[in-house]
Amino acid sequence: MKPLGPIPPGFTAIDGELAIAGRKVSALVEEAGDTPLFVYSAALIRARVAQLRSALPRRVALHYAVKANPYRPVLELMAGLVDGFDIASGGELAMVRAAGIDPARVSFAGPGKRDAELEAAIAAGVTLNLESESEADRALGIAERLGVKPRLAIRVNPDFDLKGSGMKMGGGAKPFGIDAERVPALARRIIAAGADWRGFHIFAGSQALDAAAIADTQAQTLDLAARLAEQTGAALPHCNLGGGLGIPYFPGDVPVDLAAVGAMLGERLEQLPAVLEETAFCIELGRYLVGESGVYLCRIVDRKLSHGELYLITDGGLHHQLAASGNFGTVVRRNYPVAIASRFGAEVEEEANVVGCLCTPLDRLADKGGFPRAEVGDLVAVFCAGAYGASASPAAFLGQGPAREMLV
Ligand SMILES: *Cc1c(COP(=O)(O)O)cnc(C)c1O
């Protein structure tokens, strides 16, 4: 048997069945109409935001990275919980606007912004995190044509990365941001052009669980911001410190020590150099805010044996949960937290492979996991499905189509 990832806190059983927000999953599936279904818990999202608010220094604003989960009810919930939104495309701009979010709270990072996306963002008053000198030129040209003062920040490609990060986004050659040594010259040029100078965006990595590594990166980020602001020779209005807080997906993963991260960041903010004294700071988080709040539910359609191995075949799969199948940036496949939702908490009776319904051996939700005996019709839950599930999986593959989603 291979271990399964840790089930996040906050889930209970009612009559031997997984319950989310106090409701049995069978009732949620009935309300949604069918499986596969993503269920996101508003209570768990609220609780996570509250934990962050109490652990982080007051001076640090909280932004939501929309790409983690752009489901409209989630955006609407977030609108009342976080301070800002980070988008990565014109499509996400349309999503946040449709959710009624004020574009003045939005910043837009991402390489390869097209002119039409720059124009929509500038016209709406979104802050652009510029990813190159040529993007800066295009943005300034578009703003001049529109007759508006663009809100411009520079995304810095830092010369360090977040240690232990699941996804490295800084250090060395990267398609993201502008190499640190070229930033001051561009910042001066943007200010001279009369733009509304918004400062720096420094994102060094993602999915880290080690508080010391996160704190170390934040300290380096503050040092870099101070150095670049000095070299620019202008006050720094805003600095996005990136994010990087991860969630436990796999066996042995432990949650980030949030209190330690907050305390270490607080200490650093007490000792800021003069050039950063007036700077407003934020961190931007995706999965840490919503990842553990979501559960992906699918139903067992077949139970079969092959060469002595048991297969529980579901109506879900990697087309909705690419990351759980091990095909979204993982090197060695390990099991996500997976359970038989309709027999939640029951004793382990057998070893099974839980697979999806796609004709590919990649479509595996749990490899040789230990489960109570499950039959056709039982519901399977894949946890940690609140981020990079529905929005980051190839739903059109094999004509399957998207899963249902609900916020409860
Ligand atoms: C993806 C991304 C995030 C969110 O990352 P999480 O690991 O979900 O917190 C934040 N900022 C930028 C620039 C990103 O590309």
Coordinates of C-alpha atoms and ligand atoms in Angstrom, one line a residue:
M1 CA 0.0 0.0 0.0
K2 CA 1.1 3.5 -0.7
P3 CA 0.3 6.4 1.7
L4 CA -2.3 9.0 0.8
G5 CA -1.9 12.7 1.4
P6 CA -3.2 14.3 4.6
I7 CA -6.9 15.2 4.6
P8 CA -7.1 18.9 5.4
P9 CA -8.7 19.9 8.7
G10 CA -12.3 21.1 8.8
F11 CA -14.1 18.1 7.2
T12 CA -16.4 15.9 9.3
A13 CA -18.6 12.8 8.8
I14 CA -22.3 12.7 9.2
D15 CA -23.9 9.2 9.2
G16 CA -20.6 7.8 7.9
E17 CA -20.5 10.2 5.0
L18 CA -18.2 13.1 4.3
A19 CA -19.8 16.4 5.2
I20 CA -18.8 19.8 3.9
A21 CA -20.2 22.9 5.6
G22 CA -22.4 20.6 7.7
R23 CA -24.0 19.0 4.6
K24 CA -23.6 15.4 3.4
V25 CA -21.9 15.1 0.1
S26 CA -24.7 12.9 -1.3
A27 CA -27.1 15.9 -0.7
L28 CA -24.6 18.3 -2.3
V29 CA -24.3 16.0 -5.4
E30 CA -28.1 15.8 -5.6
E31 CA -28.4 19.6 -5.4
A32 CA -25.8 20.1 -8.1
G33 CA -27.4 17.5 -10.3
D34 CA -24.6 15.0 -10.8
T35 CA -20.9 14.1 -10.4
P36 CA -18.2 15.1 -11.1
L37 CA -18.5 18.1 -8.8
F38 CA -16.2 20.5 -7.1
V39 CA -17.5 21.8 -3.8
Y40 CA -15.8 24.8 -2.1
S41 CA -16.4 25.7 1.5
A42 CA -16.9 29.4 2.1
A43 CA -16.4 28.8 5.9
L44 CA -13.0 27.3 5.3
I45 CA -12.0 30.1 3.0
R46 CA -13.2 32.7 5.6
A47 CA -11.3 30.8 8.3
R48 CA -8.1 30.8 6.2
V49 CA -8.3 34.5 5.6
A50 CA -8.9 35.2 9.3
Q51 CA -5.8 33.1 10.2
L52 CA -3.7 35.1 7.7
R53 CA -5.1 38.4 9.0
S54 CA -4.2 37.5 12.6
A55 CA -0.7 36.1 11.8
L56 CA 0.5 38.7 9.3
P57 CA 1.6 42.2 10.2
R58 CA -1.2 44.7 9.7
R59 CA 0.8 46.6 7.2
V60 CA 0.8 43.7 4.7
A61 CA -2.3 43.7 2.5
L62 CA -3.7 40.4 1.2
H63 CA -4.2 39.7 -2.5
Y64 CA -5.9 36.8 -4.2
A65 CA -4.2 35.2 -7.2
V66 CA -7.3 34.6 -9.3
K67 CA -5.8 31.9 -11.4
A68 CA -6.0 29.5 -8.5
N69 CA -9.8 29.5 -8.7
P70 CA -11.7 32.0 -10.8
Y71 CA -15.2 30.4 -10.1
R72 CA -17.5 33.4 -9.9
P73 CA -19.0 32.8 -6.5
V74 CA -15.5 32.3 -5.1
L75 CA -14.5 35.7 -6.6
E76 CA -17.6 37.3 -5.1
L77 CA -16.8 35.9 -1.7
M78 CA -13.2 37.0 -2.0
A79 CA -14.3 40.5 -2.9
G80 CA -15.4 41.0 0.7
L81 CA -12.4 39.2 2.3
V82 CA -9.2 40.3 0.6
D83 CA -7.7 43.7 -0.3
G84 CA -6.6 43.1 -3.9
F85 CA -6.7 40.7 -6.8
D86 CA -3.9 39.6 -9.1
I87 CA -4.9 38.5 -12.6
A88 CA -2.8 37.0 -15.4
S89 CA -4.9 37.6 -18.5
G90 CA -7.6 39.7 -20.2
G91 CA -9.9 36.7 -19.6
E92 CA -9.3 37.0 -15.9
L93 CA -9.9 40.7 -16.1
A94 CA -13.3 40.0 -17.6
M95 CA -14.0 37.5 -14.8
V96 CA -13.1 39.9 -11.9
R97 CA -15.2 42.6 -13.5
A98 CA -18.1 40.3 -14.0
A99 CA -17.9 39.5 -10.3
G100 CA -18.2 43.2 -9.5
I101 CA -14.7 43.8 -8.3
D102 CA -13.3 47.3 -8.6
P103 CA -10.5 47.3 -11.2
A104 CA -8.6 49.8 -9.0
R105 CA -8.0 46.8 -6.6
V106 CA -6.6 44.6 -9.5
S107 CA -3.1 44.1 -10.7
F108 CA -2.1 42.3 -13.9
A109 CA 1.1 40.2 -14.2
G110 CA 2.0 37.7 -16.8
P111 CA 4.3 37.4 -19.8
G112 CA 2.9 37.9 -23.3
K113 CA 0.2 40.5 -22.6
R114 CA -1.4 41.3 -26.0
D115 CA -2.2 44.9 -27.0
A116 CA -5.9 44.4 -26.5
E117 CA -5.3 43.1 -23.0
L118 CA -3.1 46.0 -22.1
E119 CA -5.7 48.4 -23.5
A120 CA -8.6 46.8 -21.5
A121 CA -6.5 46.9 -18.3
I122 CA -5.2 50.5 -18.8
A123 CA -8.7 51.8 -19.7
A124 CA -10.1 50.1 -16.6
G125 CA -7.4 51.5 -14.2
V126 CA -5.8 48.1 -13.5
T127 CA -2.1 48.2 -12.3
L128 CA 0.1 46.5 -14.8
N129 CA 3.1 44.5 -13.6
L130 CA 5.3 45.1 -16.6
E131 CA 7.2 42.0 -17.7
S132 CA 9.6 43.6 -20.2
E133 CA 10.9 46.9 -21.5
S134 CA 9.0 46.4 -24.7
E135 CA 5.8 45.8 -22.8
A136 CA 6.4 49.0 -21.0
D137 CA 6.7 50.9 -24.3
R138 CA 3.5 49.3 -25.6
A139 CA 1.7 50.2 -22.4
L140 CA 2.9 53.8 -22.5
G141 CA 1.9 54.1 -26.2
I142 CA -1.6 52.7 -25.6
A143 CA -2.1 54.9 -22.6
E144 CA -1.1 58.0 -24.6
R145 CA -3.5 57.0 -27.4
L146 CA -6.3 56.5 -24.8
G147 CA -5.4 59.8 -23.0
V148 CA -5.1 58.1 -19.6
K149 CA -2.4 58.0 -17.0
P150 CA -1.5 54.3 -16.7
R151 CA -0.9 52.6 -13.4
L152 CA 2.5 50.9 -13.9
A153 CA 4.6 48.6 -11.7
I154 CA 7.6 46.5 -12.7
R155 CA 7.7 42.8 -12.2
V156 CA 11.3 42.1 -11.0
N157 CA 13.0 38.9 -11.9
P158 CA 14.8 38.4 -8.6
D159 CA 18.3 37.1 -8.4
F160 CA 17.2 34.5 -5.8
D161 CA 14.5 31.9 -5.6
L162 CA 12.3 30.4 -2.9
K163 CA 14.0 27.4 -1.4
G164 CA 12.0 24.2 -1.3
S165 CA 9.4 25.9 -3.6
G166 CA 7.3 23.5 -5.7
M167 CA 7.5 25.9 -8.6
K168 CA 10.5 28.2 -9.0
M169 CA 9.7 31.6 -10.5
G170 CA 12.9 33.5 -9.9
G171 CA 16.7 33.2 -10.0
G172 CA 18.5 33.1 -13.3
A173 CA 17.0 33.3 -16.8
K174 CA 13.2 33.4 -16.7
P175 CA 10.4 34.5 -19.0
F176 CA 8.9 36.4 -16.0
G177 CA 9.8 39.9 -15.0
I178 CA 12.7 42.1 -15.8
D179 CA 16.2 41.2 -14.6
A180 CA 16.9 43.2 -11.4
E181 CA 19.9 45.1 -12.7
R182 CA 17.8 46.6 -15.6
V183 CA 14.9 47.6 -13.3
P184 CA 16.0 51.1 -12.0
A185 CA 16.6 52.5 -15.5
L186 CA 13.1 51.3 -16.6
A187 CA 11.5 52.6 -13.4
R188 CA 13.0 56.1 -14.0
R189 CA 11.8 56.0 -17.6
I190 CA 8.3 55.1 -16.6
I191 CA 8.2 57.9 -14.0
A192 CA 9.6 60.4 -16.5
A193 CA 6.9 59.4 -19.0
G194 CA 4.3 60.7 -16.5
A195 CA 2.8 57.3 -15.5
D196 CA 1.2 56.6 -12.1
W197 CA 4.3 54.8 -10.7
R198 CA 3.1 51.8 -8.5
G199 CA 6.3 50.1 -7.6
F200 CA 7.6 46.6 -7.7
H201 CA 6.2 43.1 -7.9
I202 CA 8.7 40.5 -6.8
F203 CA 7.5 36.9 -6.9
A204 CA 10.2 34.3 -6.2
G205 CA 8.2 31.0 -6.0
S206 CA 5.2 29.0 -5.0
Q207 CA 4.1 26.0 -2.8
A208 CA 6.7 26.2 -0.1
L209 CA 6.0 24.7 3.4
D210 CA 9.1 25.7 5.2
A211 CA 8.5 28.9 7.3
A212 CA 12.3 29.7 7.5
A213 CA 12.6 29.5 3.7
I214 CA 9.6 31.7 3.2
A215 CA 10.9 34.2 5.7
D216 CA 14.3 34.2 4.1
T217 CA 12.8 34.9 0.7
Q218 CA 10.7 37.7 2.1
A219 CA 13.8 39.3 3.7
Q220 CA 15.7 39.0 0.4
T221 CA 12.7 40.5 -1.4
L222 CA 12.7 43.5 1.0
D223 CA 16.4 44.0 0.6
L224 CA 16.1 43.8 -3.2
A225 CA 13.2 46.3 -3.2
A226 CA 15.2 48.7 -1.1
R227 CA 18.2 48.4 -3.3
L228 CA 16.2 49.0 -6.5
A229 CA 14.3 51.9 -5.0
E230 CA 17.6 53.5 -4.0
Q231 CA 19.0 53.0 -7.4
T232 CA 15.7 54.4 -9.0
G233 CA 16.0 57.5 -6.8
A234 CA 12.3 57.7 -6.1
A235 CA 10.0 56.8 -3.3
L236 CA 8.5 53.3 -3.7
P237 CA 4.7 53.6 -3.3
H238 CA 3.9 49.8 -3.3
C239 CA 5.7 46.5 -3.2
N240 CA 4.1 43.2 -3.9
L241 CA 6.2 40.7 -1.9
G242 CA 5.0 37.6 -3.8
G243 CA 3.5 34.7 -2.0
G244 CA 4.8 31.2 -1.9
L245 CA 2.8 29.7 1.0
G246 CA 2.1 26.2 0.2
I247 CA -0.4 23.6 1.4
P248 CA 0.2 20.0 2.4
Y249 CA -0.8 17.8 -0.6
F250 CA 1.4 14.7 0.0
P251 CA 2.1 12.1 2.7
G252 CA 4.5 13.7 5.2
D253 CA 3.8 17.3 4.2
V254 CA 3.3 19.5 7.2
P255 CA 1.4 22.9 7.1
V256 CA 3.4 26.1 7.0
D257 CA 4.0 27.6 10.5
L258 CA 2.1 30.7 9.7
A259 CA 2.7 32.4 13.1
A260 CA 6.4 32.1 12.5
V261 CA 6.2 33.5 9.0
G262 CA 4.1 36.4 10.3
A263 CA 6.5 37.1 13.2
M264 CA 9.6 37.1 11.0
L265 CA 8.0 39.4 8.5
G266 CA 6.9 41.7 11.3
E267 CA 10.4 41.9 12.6
R268 CA 11.8 42.8 9.1
L269 CA 9.1 45.5 8.6
E270 CA 10.2 47.1 11.9
Q271 CA 13.7 47.6 10.5
L272 CA 13.0 49.0 7.1
P273 CA 15.4 51.4 5.5
A274 CA 14.3 54.9 4.9
V275 CA 13.5 54.4 1.3
L276 CA 10.8 51.9 2.2
E277 CA 9.3 53.7 5.1
E278 CA 6.2 54.9 3.2
T279 CA 5.8 51.8 1.1
A280 CA 2.6 49.8 1.2
F281 CA 3.2 46.1 1.0
C282 CA 1.1 43.1 0.0
I283 CA 1.4 39.4 -0.5
E284 CA -0.4 37.5 -3.2
L285 CA -1.7 34.0 -2.5
G286 CA -3.7 31.5 -4.5
R287 CA -3.7 28.0 -3.3
Y288 CA -3.1 28.9 0.4
L289 CA -6.4 30.8 0.4
V290 CA -8.6 28.3 -1.4
G291 CA -6.8 25.1 -2.1
E292 CA -7.8 23.2 1.1
S293 CA -11.4 24.5 1.0
G294 CA -12.2 22.5 -2.1
V295 CA -13.2 18.8 -2.6
Y296 CA -13.6 17.1 -6.0
L297 CA -16.3 14.5 -5.9
C298 CA -16.7 11.7 -8.4
R299 CA -18.6 8.4 -8.5
I300 CA -17.4 4.9 -8.9
V301 CA -18.8 3.4 -12.1
D302 CA -16.9 0.2 -12.2
R303 CA -14.9 -2.1 -9.9
K304 CA -12.5 -4.5 -11.5
L305 CA -9.4 -6.6 -11.1
S306 CA -6.4 -6.8 -13.3
H307 CA -3.5 -9.1 -12.5
G308 CA -4.5 -9.1 -8.9
E309 CA -4.8 -5.3 -8.6
L310 CA -8.1 -3.7 -7.8
Y311 CA -9.3 -0.7 -9.9
L312 CA -12.1 1.6 -8.8
I313 CA -13.0 3.4 -12.0
T314 CA -14.7 6.8 -11.5
D315 CA -16.7 9.2 -13.7
G316 CA -14.0 11.9 -12.8
G317 CA -10.3 12.1 -13.6
L318 CA -7.4 14.2 -14.7
H319 CA -9.5 16.3 -17.0
H320 CA -10.7 18.0 -13.8
Q321 CA -7.9 17.2 -11.4
L322 CA -4.7 17.2 -13.4
A323 CA -2.6 17.9 -10.4
A324 CA -3.9 15.0 -8.4
S325 CA -3.0 12.7 -11.3
G326 CA 0.6 13.8 -10.9
N327 CA 0.8 15.6 -14.3
F328 CA 0.9 19.2 -13.3
G329 CA 4.5 20.1 -12.4
T330 CA 5.3 17.0 -10.3
V331 CA 8.4 14.9 -10.9
V332 CA 7.6 11.8 -8.8
R333 CA 3.9 10.9 -8.6
R334 CA 2.6 10.8 -5.0
N335 CA -1.0 10.5 -3.8
Y336 CA -3.1 13.4 -3.0
P337 CA -5.5 13.0 0.0
V338 CA -8.3 10.8 -1.4
A339 CA -11.1 9.0 0.4
I340 CA -14.3 7.1 -0.2
A341 CA -16.6 10.0 0.6
S342 CA -19.7 7.8 1.1
R343 CA -17.8 5.7 3.7
F344 CA -15.8 8.5 5.3
G345 CA -13.8 7.4 8.3
A346 CA -14.5 3.7 7.8
E347 CA -11.7 1.2 8.3
V348 CA -9.2 0.4 5.6
E349 CA -10.1 -3.0 4.1
E350 CA -8.4 -3.2 0.7
E351 CA -5.8 -1.7 -1.5
A352 CA -7.1 0.0 -4.7
N353 CA -6.1 2.2 -7.6
V354 CA -8.7 4.9 -8.0
V355 CA -8.7 6.0 -11.6
G356 CA -10.6 8.3 -13.9
C357 CA -12.6 7.5 -17.0
L358 CA -10.1 8.6 -19.6
C359 CA -8.3 6.2 -22.0
T360 CA -4.8 7.0 -20.7
P361 CA -2.7 5.4 -18.0
L362 CA -2.0 8.9 -16.7
D363 CA -5.5 9.2 -15.4
R364 CA -4.9 8.0 -11.9
L365 CA -6.4 9.7 -8.8
A366 CA -4.9 7.3 -6.2
D367 CA -2.2 4.7 -6.6
K368 CA -2.4 1.6 -4.4
G369 CA -4.2 3.5 -1.7
G370 CA -5.8 1.8 1.4
F371 CA -9.6 2.2 1.4
P372 CA -12.7 0.7 3.0
R373 CA -14.4 -1.7 0.5
A374 CA -16.2 0.5 -2.0
E375 CA -18.8 -0.5 -4.6
V376 CA -20.2 0.9 -7.8
G377 CA -22.2 4.0 -6.9
D378 CA -19.9 5.1 -4.0
L379 CA -18.6 8.6 -4.0
V380 CA -14.9 9.4 -4.1
A381 CA -13.5 12.6 -2.7
V382 CA -10.2 14.1 -3.8
F383 CA -9.2 16.8 -1.3
C384 CA -7.0 19.9 -1.9
A385 CA -9.1 20.6 -5.0
G386 CA -9.9 24.2 -4.4
A387 CA -7.0 25.6 -6.4
Y388 CA -5.7 24.6 -9.8
G389 CA -8.4 22.0 -10.3
A390 CA -11.3 23.1 -12.5
S391 CA -9.3 26.0 -14.0
A392 CA -6.0 24.1 -14.6
S393 CA -7.2 20.8 -16.1
P394 CA -7.9 19.9 -19.7
A395 CA -11.7 19.5 -19.3
A396 CA -12.3 19.3 -23.1
F397 CA -10.1 16.2 -23.4
L398 CA -12.0 13.2 -24.7
G399 CA -15.2 15.2 -25.0
Q400 CA -15.7 15.0 -21.2
G401 CA -16.5 18.7 -20.5
P402 CA -16.2 20.6 -17.3
A403 CA -17.2 19.4 -13.9
R404 CA -20.0 21.1 -11.9
E405 CA -18.9 23.5 -9.2
M406 CA -20.6 24.9 -6.1
L407 CA -19.7 27.1 -3.2
V408 CA -21.4 26.2 0.0
Ligands
LIG1 C1 0.6 31.6 -9.7 C2 1.0 32.9 -9.1 C3 0.6 33.1 -7.8 C4 -0.2 32.2 -6.9 O1 0.6 31.1 -6.6 P1 0.0 30.1 -5.4 O2 1.0 29.0 -5.3 O3 -1.3 29.6 -5.9 O4 -0.1 30.9 -4.2 C5 0.9 34.4 -7.3 N1 1.6 35.3 -8.0 C6 2.0 35.0 -9.2 C7 2.8 36.0 -10.0 C8 1.8 33.8 -9.8 O5 2.2 33.5 -11.0

